Amino acid sequence: MLTYLIALSLLGIAVWWHLLRRLAPEGANVVRTADFGIGDAVFAALLASFFLLNIVASGGERPPVTQEMIVQGGVLYAFITFLILASLAARGKDPRVVFGLGLRGLGPRLGIAALALLAAYPIVYLAENLSQLRFPRIPGDDPMVRFLLDEATPEGRLIAAALIVIAAPITEELVFRGLIYGVLRRYGGRLAAILTTSLLFAAIHVEVGVILPLFVLAIALALAYELTGSLWVPITMHMAFNAASLTAILYFPEITR
């Protein structure tokens, strides 16, 4: 199994190598950064601090998941999304332009999203297997997995699915690849922005055993954004990744036990 995974990962790396040959120079205006100013940097720092404080407060432990917590999480994500979009609109900035959310040319970009995710998936899975060697974990011990398989009502599963597949990818991409990445890229450069936002994205999931694979995934999401200049691409990749994970939990529970 590991041999096949390594082979698929090498194939994925080859695909990514081909994709990254199309990566524009750092100074190119593919990802818009000129729209972000000091006020955005302060806002981004506050959001990052909020997530870091949550990480510290958790003490590395994820609490049991309840339907009420999921609803609260959805409300929080909707509020954060509103704040980001409203802060831009209040300054006369069109979020569709700032984040490349226009629909023109979306088809080819989504094709890149599909190829990029398929190429990244075995690399992420290999990173998870390597992480297991140092930080072994039982997937069935994950609070969300326990909630979905053992505790959730049909309504609860539906609400959880909406959060996992729709709300979380949209908000997290606006926060990490959109606002924070845009600010860091303008004031610190592309490499620093990719590494910092990817590490923060991985860390907010708290569990140490998933930091490495999520760090790899986040790098792929940031590079896909750089390749296309459209936040729809990492959003779509993130949605598809979460949907695949949710499908595995619900329909192949023997994998997650």
Coordinates of N, CA and C in Angstrom, one line a residue:
M1 N 0.8 -1.2 0.0 CA 0.0 0.0 0.0 C 0.9 1.3 0.0
L2 N 1.9 1.3 0.9 CA 2.7 2.4 1.0 C 3.5 2.7 -0.3
T3 N 3.9 1.6 -1.0 CA 4.6 1.7 -2.2 C 3.8 2.4 -3.3
Y4 N 2.5 1.9 -3.4 CA 1.6 2.6 -4.4 C 1.4 4.0 -4.0
L5 N 1.3 4.3 -2.7 CA 1.0 5.7 -2.3 C 2.2 6.6 -2.7
I6 N 3.4 6.1 -2.5 CA 4.6 6.8 -2.8 C 4.7 7.1 -4.3
A7 N 4.3 6.0 -5.1 CA 4.3 6.1 -6.6 C 3.3 7.2 -7.0
L8 N 2.1 7.2 -6.4 CA 1.1 8.2 -6.8 C 1.5 9.6 -6.4
S9 N 2.2 9.7 -5.2 CA 2.7 11.0 -4.7 C 3.8 11.5 -5.7
L10 N 4.6 10.6 -6.2 CA 5.6 11.1 -7.2 C 5.0 11.6 -8.5
L11 N 3.9 10.9 -8.9 CA 3.1 11.3 -10.0 C 2.5 12.6 -9.8
G12 N 1.9 12.8 -8.6 CA 1.3 14.1 -8.2 C 2.4 15.2 -8.2
I13 N 3.6 14.9 -7.7 CA 4.6 15.9 -7.7 C 5.0 16.3 -9.1
A14 N 5.0 15.3 -10.0 CA 5.3 15.6 -11.4 C 4.3 16.5 -12.1
V15 N 3.0 16.3 -11.7 CA 1.9 17.1 -12.2 C 2.0 18.5 -11.7
W16 N 2.3 18.6 -10.4 CA 2.5 20.0 -9.8 C 3.7 20.7 -10.4
W17 N 4.8 19.9 -10.7 CA 5.9 20.6 -11.3 C 5.6 21.2 -12.7
H18 N 4.7 20.4 -13.4 CA 4.2 21.0 -14.7 C 3.4 22.2 -14.5
L19 N 2.5 22.2 -13.5 CA 1.6 23.3 -13.2 C 2.4 24.5 -12.8
L20 N 3.4 24.3 -11.9 CA 4.2 25.4 -11.4 C 5.1 26.1 -12.4
R21 N 5.3 25.4 -13.5 CA 6.1 26.1 -14.6 C 5.3 27.2 -15.2
R22 N 4.0 27.2 -14.9 CA 3.1 28.3 -15.4 C 3.0 29.5 -14.3
L23 N 3.6 29.3 -13.2 CA 3.5 30.3 -12.1 C 4.1 31.6 -12.5
A24 N 3.3 32.6 -12.4 CA 3.8 34.0 -12.8 C 4.9 34.5 -11.8
P25 N 5.7 35.4 -12.3 CA 6.7 36.0 -11.4 C 6.0 36.7 -10.2
E26 N 6.7 36.8 -9.1 CA 6.1 37.3 -7.9 C 5.5 38.7 -8.1
G27 N 6.1 39.5 -8.9 CA 5.6 40.9 -9.1 C 4.4 41.0 -10.0
A28 N 4.0 39.9 -10.6 CA 2.9 39.9 -11.6 C 1.6 40.1 -10.8
N29 N 0.6 40.7 -11.5 CA -0.7 41.0 -10.8 C -1.7 39.9 -10.9
V30 N -1.3 38.7 -10.7 CA -2.2 37.5 -10.8 C -3.1 37.5 -9.5
V31 N -2.5 37.5 -8.4 CA -3.2 37.7 -7.1 C -3.1 39.2 -6.7
R32 N -4.2 39.8 -6.6 CA -4.2 41.3 -6.3 C -3.8 41.5 -4.9
T33 N -2.8 42.4 -4.7 CA -2.3 42.7 -3.3 C -2.4 44.2 -3.1
A34 N -2.4 45.0 -4.1 CA -2.4 46.5 -4.0 C -3.7 47.0 -3.3
D35 N -4.7 46.1 -3.2 CA -6.0 46.6 -2.6 C -5.9 46.5 -1.1
F36 N -4.9 45.8 -0.6 CA -4.8 45.7 0.9 C -3.8 46.7 1.5
G37 N -4.4 47.4 2.5 CA -3.6 48.5 3.2 C -3.4 48.1 4.7
I38 N -3.0 49.2 5.4 CA -2.7 49.0 6.8 C -3.9 48.5 7.6
G39 N -5.0 49.1 7.2 CA -6.3 48.7 7.9 C -6.6 47.2 7.7
D40 N -6.3 46.7 6.5 CA -6.5 45.3 6.3 C -5.5 44.5 7.0
A41 N -4.3 45.0 7.2 CA -3.3 44.3 7.9 C -3.7 44.1 9.4
V42 N -4.2 45.2 9.9 CA -4.7 45.2 11.3 C -5.8 44.2 11.5
F43 N -6.8 44.2 10.5 CA -7.9 43.3 10.6 C -7.4 41.8 10.5
A44 N -6.5 41.6 9.5 CA -5.9 40.2 9.4 C -5.2 39.8 10.6
A45 N -4.5 40.7 11.3 CA -3.8 40.4 12.5 C -4.7 40.0 13.6
L46 N -5.9 40.7 13.7 CA -6.9 40.4 14.7 C -7.5 39.1 14.5
L47 N -7.8 38.8 13.2 CA -8.3 37.4 12.9 C -7.3 36.3 13.2
A48 N -6.1 36.5 12.9 CA -5.1 35.5 13.2 C -4.9 35.4 14.7
S49 N -4.9 36.5 15.4 CA -4.8 36.4 16.9 C -6.0 35.7 17.5
F50 N -7.2 35.9 16.9 CA -8.4 35.2 17.4 C -8.2 33.7 17.3
F51 N -7.7 33.2 16.1 CA -7.5 31.8 15.9 C -6.4 31.3 16.8
L52 N -5.3 32.0 16.9 CA -4.2 31.6 17.8 C -4.7 31.5 19.2
L53 N -5.5 32.4 19.7 CA -6.0 32.3 21.1 C -6.9 31.1 21.3
N54 N -7.7 30.8 20.2 CA -8.5 29.5 20.3 C -7.6 28.3 20.4
I55 N -6.5 28.3 19.7 CA -5.6 27.2 19.7 C -5.0 27.0 21.1
V56 N -4.6 28.1 21.7 CA -4.0 28.1 23.0 C -5.0 27.7 24.0
A57 N -6.2 28.2 23.9 CA -7.3 27.9 24.9 C -7.7 26.4 24.8
S58 N -7.5 25.8 23.7 CA -7.9 24.4 23.5 C -7.0 23.5 24.3
G59 N -5.7 23.9 24.5 CA -4.8 23.1 25.1 C -4.4 21.8 24.3
G60 N -4.6 21.9 23.0 CA -4.4 20.8 22.1 C -5.4 19.7 22.1
E61 N -6.5 20.0 22.8 CA -7.6 19.0 22.9 C -8.9 19.5 22.2
R62 N -9.5 18.7 21.4 CA -10.7 19.1 20.7 C -11.9 18.6 21.5
P63 N -12.8 19.5 21.9 CA -14.0 19.2 22.7 C -15.0 18.3 22.0
P64 N -15.8 17.6 22.7 CA -16.9 16.8 22.0 C -17.7 17.8 21.1
V65 N -18.2 17.2 20.0 CA -19.0 18.0 19.0 C -20.4 17.8 19.3
T66 N -21.2 18.9 19.4 CA -22.7 18.8 19.5 C -23.3 19.6 18.3
Q67 N -24.6 19.3 18.1 CA -25.3 20.1 17.1 C -25.3 21.6 17.4
E68 N -25.4 21.9 18.6 CA -25.4 23.3 19.0 C -24.1 24.0 18.6
M69 N -23.0 23.3 18.9 CA -21.7 23.8 18.5 C -21.5 24.0 17.0
I70 N -22.1 23.1 16.3 CA -22.0 23.2 14.8 C -22.8 24.4 14.3
V71 N -24.0 24.6 14.9 CA -24.8 25.8 14.5 C -24.0 27.1 14.9
Q72 N -23.4 27.1 16.1 CA -22.7 28.3 16.5 C -21.5 28.5 15.6
G73 N -20.8 27.4 15.2 CA -19.7 27.6 14.2 C -20.2 28.1 12.9
G74 N -21.3 27.7 12.4 CA -21.8 28.2 11.2 C -22.2 29.7 11.3
V75 N -22.7 30.1 12.4 CA -23.0 31.6 12.6 C -21.7 32.4 12.7
L76 N -20.7 31.8 13.4 CA -19.5 32.5 13.5 C -18.8 32.7 12.1
Y77 N -18.8 31.6 11.3 CA -18.3 31.7 9.9 C -19.0 32.7 9.1
A78 N -20.3 32.7 9.2 CA -21.1 33.7 8.4 C -20.8 35.1 8.8
F79 N -20.6 35.3 10.1 CA -20.2 36.7 10.6 C -18.8 37.1 10.1
I80 N -17.9 36.2 10.2 CA -16.5 36.5 9.7 C -16.5 36.8 8.2
T81 N -17.3 36.0 7.4 CA -17.4 36.3 6.0 C -18.0 37.6 5.7
F82 N -19.1 38.0 6.5 CA -19.7 39.3 6.3 C -18.7 40.4 6.7
L83 N -17.9 40.3 7.7 CA -16.9 41.3 8.1 C -15.9 41.5 7.0
I84 N -15.4 40.5 6.4 CA -14.4 40.6 5.4 C -15.0 41.3 4.1
L85 N -16.1 40.8 3.7 CA -16.7 41.4 2.5 C -17.2 42.9 2.8
A86 N -17.7 43.1 3.9 CA -18.2 44.5 4.3 C -17.1 45.4 4.4
S87 N -15.9 45.0 5.0 CA -14.8 45.9 5.2 C -14.2 46.3 3.8
L88 N -14.3 45.4 2.8 CA -13.8 45.8 1.5 C -14.9 46.8 0.8
A89 N -16.1 46.4 0.9 CA -17.2 47.2 0.3 C -17.2 48.6 0.8
A90 N -17.0 48.7 2.1 CA -17.0 50.0 2.8 C -16.0 51.0 2.2
R91 N -14.9 50.4 1.7 CA -13.8 51.2 1.1 C -13.9 51.3 -0.4
G92 N -15.1 50.9 -1.0 CA -15.3 50.9 -2.4 C -14.5 49.8 -3.2
K93 N -14.1 48.8 -2.5 CA -13.4 47.7 -3.1 C -14.4 46.5 -3.4
D94 N -14.4 46.1 -4.6 CA -15.3 45.0 -5.0 C -14.7 43.7 -4.7
P95 N -15.2 42.9 -3.8 CA -14.6 41.6 -3.4 C -14.5 40.7 -4.6
R96 N -15.3 40.8 -5.6 CA -15.2 39.9 -6.8 C -13.9 40.2 -7.6
V97 N -13.5 41.5 -7.5 CA -12.3 41.9 -8.2 C -11.1 41.6 -7.3
V98 N -11.2 41.9 -6.0 CA -10.0 41.7 -5.1 C -9.6 40.3 -5.0
F99 N -10.6 39.4 -5.0 CA -10.3 38.0 -4.8 C -10.5 37.1 -6.1
G100 N -10.7 37.8 -7.2 CA -10.9 37.1 -8.5 C -12.1 36.2 -8.5
L101 N -13.2 36.7 -8.0 CA -14.4 35.9 -7.9 C -15.4 36.1 -9.0
G102 N -14.9 36.7 -10.1 CA -15.7 36.9 -11.3 C -15.9 35.5 -12.0
L103 N -16.9 35.4 -12.8 CA -17.3 34.1 -13.4 C -16.6 34.0 -14.8
R104 N -16.0 35.0 -15.3 CA -15.4 34.9 -16.6 C -14.2 34.0 -16.5
G105 N -14.1 33.1 -17.4 CA -12.9 32.2 -17.5 C -12.9 31.2 -16.3
L106 N -14.1 31.0 -15.7 CA -14.2 30.1 -14.5 C -14.0 28.6 -14.9
G107 N -14.5 28.2 -16.1 CA -14.4 26.9 -16.5 C -13.0 26.3 -16.5
P108 N -12.1 27.0 -17.3 CA -10.7 26.5 -17.3 C -10.0 26.5 -15.9
R109 N -10.4 27.5 -15.1 CA -9.8 27.6 -13.7 C -10.3 26.4 -12.9
L110 N -11.5 26.0 -13.0 CA -12.0 24.9 -12.3 C -11.4 23.6 -12.8
G111 N -11.0 23.6 -14.1 CA -10.2 22.4 -14.6 C -8.9 22.3 -13.9
I112 N -8.2 23.5 -13.7 CA -7.0 23.5 -13.0 C -7.2 23.0 -11.5
A113 N -8.3 23.5 -10.9 CA -8.6 23.1 -9.5 C -8.7 21.6 -9.4
A114 N -9.4 20.9 -10.4 CA -9.6 19.5 -10.3 C -8.3 18.8 -10.5
L115 N -7.5 19.2 -11.4 CA -6.2 18.6 -11.7 C -5.2 18.8 -10.5
A116 N -5.2 20.0 -9.9 CA -4.4 20.3 -8.8 C -4.8 19.5 -7.6
L117 N -6.1 19.3 -7.3 CA -6.5 18.6 -6.1 C -6.1 17.1 -6.3
L118 N -6.4 16.5 -7.5 CA -6.1 15.1 -7.8 C -4.6 14.9 -7.6
A119 N -3.8 15.8 -8.0 CA -2.3 15.7 -7.9 C -1.9 15.8 -6.4
A120 N -2.6 16.7 -5.7 CA -2.2 16.9 -4.3 C -2.7 15.8 -3.4
Y121 N -3.8 15.2 -3.7 CA -4.4 14.3 -2.8 C -3.5 13.1 -2.3
P122 N -2.8 12.4 -3.2 CA -1.9 11.4 -2.7 C -0.7 11.9 -1.8
I123 N -0.3 13.1 -2.1 CA 0.8 13.7 -1.4 C 0.3 14.1 0.0
V124 N -0.9 14.6 0.1 CA -1.5 14.9 1.5 C -1.7 13.6 2.2
Y125 N -2.2 12.5 1.6 CA -2.4 11.2 2.2 C -1.1 10.6 2.7
L126 N 0.0 10.8 1.9 CA 1.3 10.3 2.3 C 1.8 11.0 3.5
A127 N 1.6 12.4 3.5 CA 2.0 13.2 4.6 C 1.3 12.7 5.9
E128 N 0.0 12.3 5.7 CA -0.8 11.8 6.9 C -0.2 10.5 7.4
N129 N 0.1 9.6 6.5 CA 0.7 8.4 6.9 C 2.1 8.6 7.6
L130 N 2.9 9.5 7.1 CA 4.2 9.8 7.7 C 3.9 10.4 9.1
S131 N 2.9 11.2 9.2 CA 2.6 11.9 10.5 C 2.2 10.8 11.5
Q132 N 1.5 9.8 11.0 CA 1.0 8.7 11.9 C 2.2 8.0 12.6
L133 N 3.3 7.9 11.9 CA 4.4 7.2 12.5 C 4.9 7.9 13.8
R134 N 4.8 9.2 13.8 CA 5.3 10.0 15.0 C 4.1 10.3 15.9
F135 N 3.0 10.6 15.4 CA 1.8 10.9 16.2 C 0.6 10.0 15.8
P136 N 0.7 8.8 16.3 CA -0.4 7.9 15.9 C -1.8 8.3 16.5
R137 N -2.8 8.2 15.7 CA -4.1 8.6 16.1 C -5.1 7.7 15.5
I138 N -6.2 7.5 16.2 CA -7.3 6.7 15.8 C -8.4 7.6 15.2
P139 N -8.7 7.5 13.9 CA -9.6 8.4 13.3 C -11.0 8.4 14.0
G140 N -11.4 7.3 14.5 CA -12.7 7.2 15.2 C -12.7 8.0 16.5
D141 N -11.5 8.4 17.0 CA -11.5 9.2 18.2 C -11.7 10.7 17.9
D142 N -11.8 11.0 16.7 CA -12.0 12.4 16.3 C -13.4 12.8 16.7
P143 N -13.6 14.0 17.4 CA -14.9 14.4 17.9 C -16.0 14.5 16.8
M144 N -15.6 15.0 15.6 CA -16.6 15.2 14.6 C -17.0 13.8 14.0
V145 N -16.0 12.9 13.9 CA -16.3 11.5 13.4 C -17.3 10.8 14.4
R146 N -17.0 11.0 15.7 CA -17.9 10.3 16.7 C -19.3 10.9 16.6
F147 N -19.4 12.3 16.4 CA -20.7 12.9 16.3 C -21.5 12.4 15.1
L148 N -20.8 12.4 14.0 CA -21.5 12.0 12.7 C -21.9 10.5 12.7
L149 N -21.1 9.7 13.3 CA -21.4 8.2 13.3 C -22.3 7.7 14.4
D150 N -22.1 8.3 15.6 CA -22.8 7.8 16.8 C -23.8 8.7 17.4
E151 N -23.8 10.0 17.2 CA -24.6 10.8 18.0 C -25.6 11.7 17.2
A152 N -25.2 12.0 16.0 CA -26.0 13.0 15.2 C -27.3 12.4 14.8
T153 N -28.4 13.3 14.8 CA -29.6 13.0 14.2 C -29.5 13.2 12.7
P154 N -30.4 12.8 11.8 CA -30.4 13.1 10.4 C -30.2 14.6 10.2
E155 N -31.0 15.4 11.0 CA -30.9 16.8 10.8 C -29.5 17.3 11.2
G156 N -28.9 16.7 12.3 CA -27.6 17.1 12.7 C -26.6 16.8 11.6
R157 N -26.7 15.7 11.0 CA -25.8 15.3 9.9 C -25.9 16.3 8.7
L158 N -27.1 16.7 8.4 CA -27.3 17.7 7.3 C -26.6 19.0 7.7
I159 N -26.8 19.5 8.9 CA -26.2 20.7 9.3 C -24.7 20.6 9.3
A160 N -24.2 19.5 9.8 CA -22.7 19.3 9.8 C -22.2 19.3 8.4
A161 N -22.9 18.6 7.5 CA -22.5 18.6 6.1 C -22.4 19.9 5.5
A162 N -23.4 20.8 5.8 CA -23.4 22.1 5.2 C -22.2 23.0 5.7
L163 N -21.9 22.8 7.0 CA -20.8 23.5 7.6 C -19.5 23.0 7.0
I164 N -19.3 21.7 6.9 CA -18.1 21.1 6.4 C -17.8 21.3 5.0
V165 N -18.8 21.2 4.1 CA -18.7 21.2 2.7 C -18.8 22.6 2.1
I166 N -19.6 23.4 2.7 CA -19.9 24.7 2.2 C -19.4 25.9 3.0
A167 N -19.9 26.0 4.2 CA -19.5 27.2 5.0 C -18.0 27.3 5.3
A168 N -17.5 26.2 5.8 CA -16.0 26.2 6.2 C -15.1 26.5 5.1
P169 N -15.3 25.8 3.9 CA -14.4 26.1 2.8 C -14.4 27.6 2.3
I170 N -15.7 28.1 2.3 CA -15.8 29.5 1.8 C -15.1 30.5 2.8
T171 N -15.5 30.4 4.1 CA -15.0 31.3 5.1 C -13.5 31.1 5.3
E172 N -13.0 29.9 5.4 CA -11.6 29.7 5.6 C -10.7 30.1 4.4
E173 N -11.2 30.0 3.2 CA -10.5 30.5 2.1 C -10.5 32.0 2.0
L174 N -11.6 32.6 2.4 CA -11.6 34.1 2.4 C -10.6 34.6 3.5
V175 N -10.6 33.9 4.6 CA -9.7 34.3 5.7 C -8.2 34.0 5.4
F176 N -7.9 32.8 5.0 CA -6.5 32.4 4.9 C -5.9 32.7 3.6
R177 N -6.5 32.2 2.5 CA -6.0 32.5 1.2 C -6.4 33.9 0.6
G178 N -7.5 34.4 1.2 CA -7.9 35.7 0.8 C -7.3 36.9 1.5
L179 N -7.8 37.2 2.7 CA -7.4 38.4 3.4 C -5.9 38.2 4.0
I180 N -5.7 37.2 4.8 CA -4.4 37.1 5.5 C -3.3 36.9 4.5
Y181 N -3.6 36.0 3.5 CA -2.6 35.7 2.4 C -2.3 37.0 1.6
G182 N -3.3 37.7 1.3 CA -3.1 39.0 0.5 C -2.3 40.0 1.2
V183 N -2.6 40.2 2.5 CA -1.8 41.1 3.3 C -0.3 40.7 3.5
L184 N -0.1 39.4 3.8 CA 1.2 38.9 4.0 C 2.0 38.9 2.7
R185 N 1.3 38.6 1.6 CA 2.0 38.6 0.3 C 2.4 40.0 -0.1
R186 N 1.6 41.0 0.2 CA 2.0 42.4 -0.1 C 3.2 42.9 0.7
Y187 N 3.1 42.6 2.0 CA 4.2 43.2 2.9 C 5.3 42.2 3.2
G188 N 5.1 40.9 2.9 CA 6.2 40.0 3.3 C 6.7 39.1 2.1
G189 N 6.0 39.1 1.0 CA 6.4 38.3 -0.1 C 5.6 37.0 -0.2
R190 N 5.7 36.4 -1.4 CA 4.9 35.2 -1.7 C 5.3 34.0 -0.8
L191 N 6.6 33.7 -0.7 CA 7.0 32.5 0.0 C 6.5 32.6 1.5
A192 N 6.8 33.8 2.1 CA 6.4 34.0 3.5 C 4.9 33.9 3.7
A193 N 4.2 34.4 2.7 CA 2.7 34.3 2.8 C 2.2 32.9 2.7
I194 N 2.8 32.1 1.8 CA 2.4 30.7 1.6 C 2.6 29.9 2.9
L195 N 3.9 30.0 3.4 CA 4.2 29.2 4.6 C 3.5 29.6 5.8
T196 N 3.3 30.9 6.0 CA 2.7 31.4 7.3 C 1.2 31.0 7.3
T197 N 0.5 31.3 6.2 CA -0.9 31.0 6.2 C -1.2 29.5 6.2
S198 N -0.3 28.8 5.6 CA -0.5 27.3 5.6 C -0.3 26.7 6.9
L199 N 0.7 27.2 7.7 CA 0.9 26.7 9.0 C -0.2 27.1 9.9
L200 N -0.7 28.3 9.8 CA -1.8 28.8 10.7 C -3.1 28.0 10.3
F201 N -3.3 27.7 9.1 CA -4.5 26.9 8.7 C -4.4 25.6 9.3
A202 N -3.3 24.9 9.2 CA -3.1 23.6 9.8 C -3.3 23.6 11.3
A203 N -2.7 24.7 11.9 CA -2.7 24.7 13.4 C -4.1 24.9 14.0
I204 N -5.0 25.6 13.2 CA -6.4 25.8 13.8 C -7.2 24.6 14.0
H205 N -6.7 23.5 13.3 CA -7.4 22.2 13.5 C -7.0 21.5 14.7
V206 N -6.1 22.1 15.5 CA -5.7 21.8 16.8 C -4.9 20.5 16.9
E207 N -5.4 19.4 16.3 CA -4.8 18.1 16.5 C -3.4 18.0 15.9
V208 N -2.4 17.7 16.6 CA -1.0 17.7 16.1 C -0.8 16.6 15.0
G209 N -1.6 15.5 15.0 CA -1.4 14.5 14.0 C -1.9 14.9 12.6
V210 N -2.6 16.0 12.5 CA -3.1 16.4 11.2 C -2.4 17.6 10.7
I211 N -1.5 18.2 11.4 CA -0.9 19.4 11.1 C -0.1 19.3 9.8
L212 N 0.7 18.2 9.6 CA 1.5 18.0 8.4 C 0.7 17.8 7.2
P213 N -0.3 16.9 7.2 CA -1.1 16.8 5.9 C -1.9 18.1 5.6
L214 N -2.4 18.7 6.6 CA -3.2 20.0 6.3 C -2.3 21.1 5.9
F215 N -1.0 21.1 6.4 CA 0.0 22.1 5.9 C 0.3 21.9 4.4
V216 N 0.4 20.6 4.0 CA 0.7 20.3 2.6 C -0.6 20.7 1.8
L217 N -1.8 20.4 2.2 CA -3.0 20.8 1.5 C -3.1 22.3 1.4
A218 N -2.8 23.0 2.4 CA -2.9 24.5 2.4 C -1.9 25.1 1.4
I219 N -0.7 24.5 1.3 CA 0.3 24.9 0.3 C -0.3 24.8 -1.1
A220 N -0.9 23.6 -1.3 CA -1.5 23.4 -2.6 C -2.6 24.4 -2.9
L221 N -3.4 24.7 -1.9 CA -4.5 25.7 -2.1 C -3.9 27.1 -2.4
A222 N -2.8 27.5 -1.7 CA -2.2 28.8 -2.0 C -1.6 28.8 -3.4
L223 N -0.9 27.8 -3.8 CA -0.3 27.7 -5.1 C -1.3 27.7 -6.2
A224 N -2.5 27.0 -6.0 CA -3.5 27.1 -7.0 C -4.1 28.5 -7.1
Y225 N -4.2 29.2 -6.0 CA -4.7 30.6 -6.0 C -3.7 31.4 -6.8
E226 N -2.4 31.2 -6.6 CA -1.3 31.9 -7.3 C -1.4 31.6 -8.8
L227 N -1.7 30.4 -9.2 CA -1.7 30.0 -10.6 C -2.9 30.6 -11.3
T228 N -4.0 30.8 -10.7 CA -5.2 31.3 -11.4 C -5.7 32.7 -11.0
G229 N -5.3 33.2 -9.8 CA -5.7 34.5 -9.4 C -7.2 34.5 -9.0
S230 N -7.8 33.3 -8.9 CA -9.2 33.3 -8.5 C -9.4 32.5 -7.2
L231 N -10.0 33.1 -6.2 CA -10.3 32.4 -5.0 C -11.3 31.2 -5.1
W232 N -12.0 31.2 -6.3 CA -12.9 30.1 -6.5 C -12.2 28.8 -6.6
V233 N -10.9 28.9 -7.0 CA -10.1 27.6 -7.2 C -9.8 27.0 -5.9
P234 N -9.2 27.7 -4.9 CA -9.0 27.0 -3.6 C -10.3 26.7 -2.9
I235 N -11.3 27.5 -3.1 CA -12.6 27.2 -2.5 C -13.2 25.9 -3.0
T236 N -13.1 25.7 -4.3 CA -13.6 24.5 -4.9 C -12.8 23.3 -4.5
M237 N -11.5 23.4 -4.5 CA -10.6 22.3 -4.0 C -10.9 22.0 -2.6
H238 N -11.1 23.0 -1.8 CA -11.4 22.8 -0.3 C -12.7 22.1 -0.2
M239 N -13.7 22.5 -0.9 CA -15.0 21.9 -0.8 C -14.9 20.4 -1.2
A240 N -14.3 20.1 -2.3 CA -14.1 18.8 -2.8 C -13.4 17.9 -1.8
F241 N -12.3 18.4 -1.2 CA -11.5 17.7 -0.3 C -12.4 17.3 1.0
N242 N -13.1 18.3 1.5 CA -14.0 18.1 2.6 C -15.1 17.1 2.3
A243 N -15.7 17.3 1.1 CA -16.8 16.4 0.7 C -16.3 14.9 0.6
A244 N -15.1 14.7 0.1 CA -14.5 13.4 0.0 C -14.3 12.8 1.4
S245 N -13.8 13.6 2.3 CA -13.6 13.2 3.7 C -14.9 12.9 4.4
L246 N -15.9 13.7 4.2 CA -17.2 13.4 4.8 C -17.9 12.2 4.2
T247 N -17.7 11.9 2.9 CA -18.2 10.7 2.3 C -17.6 9.5 2.9
A248 N -16.3 9.6 3.1 CA -15.6 8.4 3.7 C -16.1 8.1 5.1
I249 N -16.4 9.2 5.8 CA -16.9 9.0 7.2 C -18.2 8.4 7.2
L250 N -19.1 8.9 6.4 CA -20.5 8.4 6.4 C -20.8 7.1 5.7
Y251 N -20.0 6.8 4.6 CA -20.4 5.7 3.8 C -19.3 4.6 3.9
F252 N -18.1 4.9 4.4 CA -17.1 3.9 4.6 C -16.6 4.0 6.1
P253 N -17.5 3.8 7.1 CA -17.1 4.1 8.5 C -16.0 3.1 9.0
E254 N -15.8 2.0 8.3 CA -14.8 1.1 8.7 C -13.4 1.7 8.6
I255 N -13.3 2.7 7.7 CA -12.0 3.3 7.5 C -11.7 4.3 8.7
T256 N -12.8 4.8 9.2 CA -12.6 5.9 10.3 C -12.8 5.3 11.7
R257 N -12.9 4.0 11.8 CA -13.1 3.5 13.1 C -11.7 3.0 13.7

